[in-house]
Amino acid sequence: MPTVASVPLPRFAVVDVETSGLSDQRHRILQLGVVVIEADGTVVEQWSTLVRLQWPLQSVGPTHIHGLTRPMLRGAPTLSKALDRLAPLLHDAIFTAHNAQFDAGFIVHAARRRTDFELGPRLCTLRMSRQLDPDRHLSHRLIDVTERYSVDLTAPHDALADATATAAVLPHLLAAHQIVEPEQLAPFFVQPKRPQ
C-alpha cells in the first residue's frame, strides 16, 4: 500500500511590535521587527524599523520599558511605509508571535483601511508554551521561555531582538509538541479579535 507523503511545514514570519500602550484601538506601533524562518529555525530574512509618530507630541508611552523616545522616531518611516515593507515578508509564511493576539491586533488595526493586507492564521508561541505546562507551574513570559530553551534575548522589548528570540524558541516548541505537518499547528492559532 503506497504511503502518503507528508506536507512539510511552511515558513514562519515571526513578528514583534513595540507600542505606545496596550490598546490596539488607542495606542500606536512604534517599532516593528520580523524574522522569517524555516521550521528548523534557519533564518531566511529579517527586518525591523522604527515608526514615525503621527503627530509631533504623540505619546510614546512607557519609555522605561521599550527605550523609545520621540526624537528617536522623528526620521523614521511612516506606518504606511512600514506596512508596505512588512506585507511581502508575511506572504507565504505563517504569522507568528509570542502573544499573537496582541501583535496581530496592532497590525490589523494599523492596516484596517488597506485592502492588500491579510494576516491569515496567527500562530501563538505563548499558547504553545502554556500548553506544555497545563498546571501553570512555569512563567511563560518571553524572557523566561528563552531561558528555558537556552536562547539569548539580547535586548528585551526591542522588536527585532524579541522577534529573533521568539524565532529561535519556535523550533523547540514545534519539537516539544511533535509538530511535523501543517494541520498539527491548528490548536495553537488564535482567532482574530472581533471589531469593537
mmCIF file of C-alpha atoms in Angstrom:
data_model
loop_
_atom_site.group_PDB
_atom_site.id
_atom_site.type_symbol
_atom_site.label_atom_id
_atom_site.label_comp_id
_atom_site.label_asym_id
_atom_site.label_seq_id
_atom_site.Cartn_x
_atom_site.Cartn_y
_atom_site.Cartn_z
ATOM 1 C CA MET A 1 0.000 0.000 0.000
ATOM 2 C CA PRO A 2 1.576 3.339 -1.011
ATOM 3 C CA THR A 3 2.271 5.845 1.741
ATOM 4 C CA VAL A 4 1.041 9.405 1.522
ATOM 5 C CA ALA A 5 3.881 11.897 1.612
ATOM 6 C CA SER A 6 3.590 14.350 4.481
ATOM 7 C CA VAL A 7 3.241 18.047 3.727
ATOM 8 C CA PRO A 8 6.243 19.964 5.049
ATOM 9 C CA LEU A 9 5.800 22.822 7.452
ATOM 10 C CA PRO A 10 5.680 26.266 5.845
ATOM 11 C CA ARG A 11 7.851 29.241 6.649
ATOM 12 C CA PHE A 12 7.043 31.318 9.703
ATOM 13 C CA ALA A 13 7.102 35.122 9.823
ATOM 14 C CA VAL A 14 7.869 35.811 13.467
ATOM 15 C CA VAL A 15 6.737 39.326 14.344
ATOM 16 C CA ASP A 16 7.080 41.626 17.322
ATOM 17 C CA VAL A 17 5.730 45.144 17.811
ATOM 18 C CA GLU A 18 6.681 47.756 20.376
ATOM 19 C CA THR A 19 3.828 50.116 21.088
ATOM 20 C CA SER A 20 2.875 53.267 22.977
ATOM 21 C CA GLY A 21 0.472 51.266 25.177
ATOM 22 C CA LEU A 22 -1.595 48.105 25.438
ATOM 23 C CA SER A 23 -4.745 49.048 23.486
ATOM 24 C CA ASP A 24 -4.628 48.471 19.733
ATOM 25 C CA GLN A 25 -7.516 50.948 19.450
ATOM 26 C CA ARG A 26 -5.920 53.855 21.344
ATOM 27 C CA HIS A 27 -2.180 53.276 21.124
ATOM 28 C CA ARG A 28 0.238 53.094 18.207
ATOM 29 C CA ILE A 29 3.034 50.936 16.810
ATOM 30 C CA LEU A 30 6.442 52.495 17.447
ATOM 31 C CA GLN A 31 8.678 49.673 16.204
ATOM 32 C CA LEU A 32 8.219 46.561 14.081
ATOM 33 C CA GLY A 33 10.501 43.561 13.814
ATOM 34 C CA VAL A 34 10.108 40.386 11.759
ATOM 35 C CA VAL A 35 12.260 37.299 11.285
ATOM 36 C CA VAL A 36 11.227 34.834 8.566
ATOM 37 C CA ILE A 37 12.389 31.305 9.312
ATOM 38 C CA GLU A 38 12.092 27.761 8.090
ATOM 39 C CA ALA A 39 10.621 25.246 10.557
ATOM 40 C CA ASP A 40 14.126 24.151 11.580
ATOM 41 C CA GLY A 41 14.991 27.714 12.612
ATOM 42 C CA THR A 42 17.013 28.666 9.538
ATOM 43 C CA VAL A 43 16.676 32.422 9.105
ATOM 44 C CA VAL A 44 15.504 33.380 5.620
ATOM 45 C CA GLU A 45 15.181 37.133 6.163
ATOM 46 C CA GLN A 46 14.952 39.665 8.958
ATOM 47 C CA TRP A 47 13.934 43.297 9.081
ATOM 48 C CA SER A 48 12.970 45.949 11.570
ATOM 49 C CA THR A 49 12.058 49.601 11.601
ATOM 50 C CA LEU A 50 11.111 52.362 13.925
ATOM 51 C CA VAL A 51 7.802 54.017 13.039
ATOM 52 C CA ARG A 52 7.314 57.779 12.850
ATOM 53 C CA LEU A 53 4.732 59.285 15.180
ATOM 54 C CA GLN A 54 1.537 60.503 13.542
ATOM 55 C CA TRP A 55 1.913 63.909 15.167
ATOM 56 C CA PRO A 56 4.888 65.507 16.954
ATOM 57 C CA LEU A 57 3.510 65.440 20.512
ATOM 58 C CA GLN A 58 2.012 61.955 20.342
ATOM 59 C CA SER A 59 2.818 59.942 23.462
ATOM 60 C CA VAL A 60 5.441 57.235 23.155
ATOM 61 C CA GLY A 61 4.165 55.574 26.311
ATOM 62 C CA PRO A 62 6.441 53.578 28.633
ATOM 63 C CA THR A 63 9.922 54.636 27.538
ATOM 64 C CA HIS A 64 11.304 52.910 30.642
ATOM 65 C CA ILE A 65 10.175 49.593 29.092
ATOM 66 C CA HIS A 66 10.816 49.933 25.341
ATOM 67 C CA GLY A 67 13.504 52.639 25.449
ATOM 68 C CA LEU A 68 11.965 54.608 22.571
ATOM 69 C CA THR A 69 11.730 58.403 22.621
ATOM 70 C CA ARG A 70 10.106 60.971 20.324
ATOM 71 C CA PRO A 71 13.471 62.193 18.937
ATOM 72 C CA MET A 72 14.406 58.604 18.002
ATOM 73 C CA LEU A 73 11.235 58.258 15.917
ATOM 74 C CA ARG A 74 11.433 61.618 14.148
ATOM 75 C CA GLY A 75 13.103 60.481 10.923
ATOM 76 C CA ALA A 76 11.559 57.002 10.864
ATOM 77 C CA PRO A 77 9.309 55.736 8.056
ATOM 78 C CA THR A 78 5.584 56.320 8.320
ATOM 79 C CA LEU A 79 3.380 53.460 9.446
ATOM 80 C CA SER A 80 2.075 53.098 5.897
ATOM 81 C CA LYS A 81 5.609 52.648 4.524
ATOM 82 C CA ALA A 82 6.435 50.188 7.303
ATOM 83 C CA LEU A 83 3.357 48.122 6.425
ATOM 84 C CA ASP A 84 4.362 48.228 2.736
ATOM 85 C CA ARG A 85 7.649 46.580 3.704
ATOM 86 C CA LEU A 86 6.061 44.124 6.145
ATOM 87 C CA ALA A 87 3.393 42.790 3.761
ATOM 88 C CA PRO A 88 5.701 40.814 1.424
ATOM 89 C CA LEU A 89 7.532 39.293 4.397
ATOM 90 C CA LEU A 90 4.240 37.816 5.595
ATOM 91 C CA HIS A 91 3.409 36.392 2.155
ATOM 92 C CA ASP A 92 3.528 32.564 2.071
ATOM 93 C CA ALA A 93 4.502 32.436 5.749
ATOM 94 C CA ILE A 94 2.506 31.883 8.919
ATOM 95 C CA PHE A 95 2.223 34.989 11.086
ATOM 96 C CA THR A 96 3.780 34.027 14.422
ATOM 97 C CA ALA A 97 4.275 35.955 17.645
ATOM 98 C CA HIS A 98 4.667 35.469 21.367
ATOM 99 C CA ASN A 99 1.157 36.587 22.329
ATOM 100 C CA ALA A 100 -0.055 36.710 18.737
ATOM 101 C CA GLN A 101 -3.374 38.279 19.739
ATOM 102 C CA PHE A 102 -1.521 41.417 20.888
ATOM 103 C CA ASP A 103 0.863 41.843 17.950
ATOM 104 C CA ALA A 104 -1.712 40.892 15.317
ATOM 105 C CA GLY A 105 -4.277 43.226 16.890
ATOM 106 C CA PHE A 106 -2.000 46.227 16.444
ATOM 107 C CA ILE A 107 -1.061 45.311 12.890
ATOM 108 C CA VAL A 108 -4.649 44.615 11.830
ATOM 109 C CA HIS A 109 -5.793 47.912 13.338
ATOM 110 C CA ALA A 110 -2.945 49.782 11.624
ATOM 111 C CA ALA A 111 -3.809 48.178 8.264
ATOM 112 C CA ARG A 112 -7.603 48.427 8.650
ATOM 113 C CA ARG A 113 -8.051 50.751 5.656
ATOM 114 C CA ARG A 114 -5.899 48.675 3.340
ATOM 115 C CA THR A 115 -7.315 46.071 1.008
ATOM 116 C CA ASP A 116 -3.924 44.497 0.212
ATOM 117 C CA PHE A 117 -3.116 43.299 3.717
ATOM 118 C CA GLU A 118 -4.186 39.938 5.143
ATOM 119 C CA LEU A 119 -2.501 38.221 8.074
ATOM 120 C CA GLY A 120 -4.107 34.812 7.715
ATOM 121 C CA PRO A 121 -3.669 32.298 10.555
ATOM 122 C CA ARG A 122 -1.913 33.630 13.668
ATOM 123 C CA LEU A 123 0.354 31.177 15.461
ATOM 124 C CA CYS A 124 0.956 31.955 19.135
ATOM 125 C CA THR A 125 4.157 30.731 20.780
ATOM 126 C CA LEU A 126 2.779 31.859 24.156
ATOM 127 C CA ARG A 127 -0.126 29.418 23.686
ATOM 128 C CA MET A 128 2.303 26.704 22.574
ATOM 129 C CA SER A 129 4.428 27.200 25.679
ATOM 130 C CA ARG A 130 1.453 27.282 28.060
ATOM 131 C CA GLN A 131 0.038 24.040 26.670
ATOM 132 C CA LEU A 132 3.261 22.292 27.639
ATOM 133 C CA ASP A 133 2.575 23.372 31.234
ATOM 134 C CA PRO A 134 -1.119 22.640 31.850
ATOM 135 C CA ASP A 135 -0.827 23.114 35.621
ATOM 136 C CA ARG A 136 0.865 26.506 35.168
ATOM 137 C CA HIS A 137 3.948 25.837 37.271
ATOM 138 C CA LEU A 138 6.130 27.972 34.980
ATOM 139 C CA SER A 139 6.252 31.524 33.722
ATOM 140 C CA HIS A 140 5.626 31.876 30.001
ATOM 141 C CA ARG A 141 6.908 35.403 29.536
ATOM 142 C CA LEU A 142 9.263 35.523 26.576
ATOM 143 C CA ILE A 143 12.307 36.186 28.759
ATOM 144 C CA ASP A 144 11.559 33.058 30.820
ATOM 145 C CA VAL A 145 10.764 30.852 27.830
ATOM 146 C CA THR A 146 14.028 31.854 26.144
ATOM 147 C CA GLU A 147 15.936 30.990 29.309
ATOM 148 C CA ARG A 148 14.302 27.534 29.432
ATOM 149 C CA TYR A 149 15.498 26.789 25.902
ATOM 150 C CA SER A 150 18.935 28.447 26.320
ATOM 151 C CA VAL A 151 18.101 31.114 23.742
ATOM 152 C CA ASP A 152 19.702 34.543 24.040
ATOM 153 C CA LEU A 153 17.369 37.503 24.391
ATOM 154 C CA THR A 154 19.874 40.285 23.911
ATOM 155 C CA ALA A 155 17.632 43.339 24.293
ATOM 156 C CA PRO A 156 14.167 42.650 25.734
ATOM 157 C CA HIS A 157 11.462 44.961 24.348
ATOM 158 C CA ASP A 158 13.398 45.706 21.186
ATOM 159 C CA ALA A 159 11.151 44.473 18.359
ATOM 160 C CA LEU A 160 13.865 42.725 16.338
ATOM 161 C CA ALA A 161 15.518 41.203 19.421
ATOM 162 C CA ASP A 162 12.175 39.851 20.647
ATOM 163 C CA ALA A 163 11.266 38.524 17.185
ATOM 164 C CA THR A 164 14.707 36.895 16.861
ATOM 165 C CA ALA A 165 14.384 35.234 20.262
ATOM 166 C CA THR A 166 10.853 34.021 19.500
ATOM 167 C CA ALA A 167 12.068 32.650 16.157
ATOM 168 C CA ALA A 168 14.819 30.741 17.973
ATOM 169 C CA VAL A 169 12.337 29.313 20.504
ATOM 170 C CA LEU A 170 9.804 28.218 17.865
ATOM 171 C CA PRO A 171 11.684 25.087 16.645
ATOM 172 C CA HIS A 172 11.950 23.913 20.278
ATOM 173 C CA LEU A 173 8.192 24.335 20.719
ATOM 174 C CA LEU A 174 7.446 22.563 17.428
ATOM 175 C CA ALA A 175 9.626 19.653 18.563
ATOM 176 C CA ALA A 176 8.090 19.563 22.057
ATOM 177 C CA HIS A 177 4.618 19.277 20.507
ATOM 178 C CA GLN A 178 5.919 16.829 17.861
ATOM 179 C CA ILE A 179 4.595 19.043 15.072
ATOM 180 C CA VAL A 180 5.734 17.907 11.642
ATOM 181 C CA GLU A 181 2.731 18.745 9.448
ATOM 182 C CA PRO A 182 0.784 21.992 8.980
ATOM 183 C CA GLU A 183 -2.559 20.698 10.311
ATOM 184 C CA GLN A 184 -0.920 19.989 13.681
ATOM 185 C CA LEU A 185 -0.488 23.749 14.159
ATOM 186 C CA ALA A 186 -4.258 24.350 14.391
ATOM 187 C CA PRO A 187 -4.590 24.172 18.210
ATOM 188 C CA PHE A 188 -2.062 26.983 18.543
ATOM 189 C CA PHE A 189 -3.713 29.528 16.270
ATOM 190 C CA VAL A 190 -5.509 32.439 17.878
ATOM 191 C CA GLN A 191 -8.701 33.857 16.423
ATOM 192 C CA PRO A 192 -8.850 37.424 15.120
ATOM 193 C CA LYS A 193 -10.312 39.846 17.629
ATOM 194 C CA ARG A 194 -13.863 40.957 16.927
ATOM 195 C CA PRO A 195 -14.108 44.569 15.750
ATOM 196 C CA GLN A 196 -15.182 46.951 18.516
#
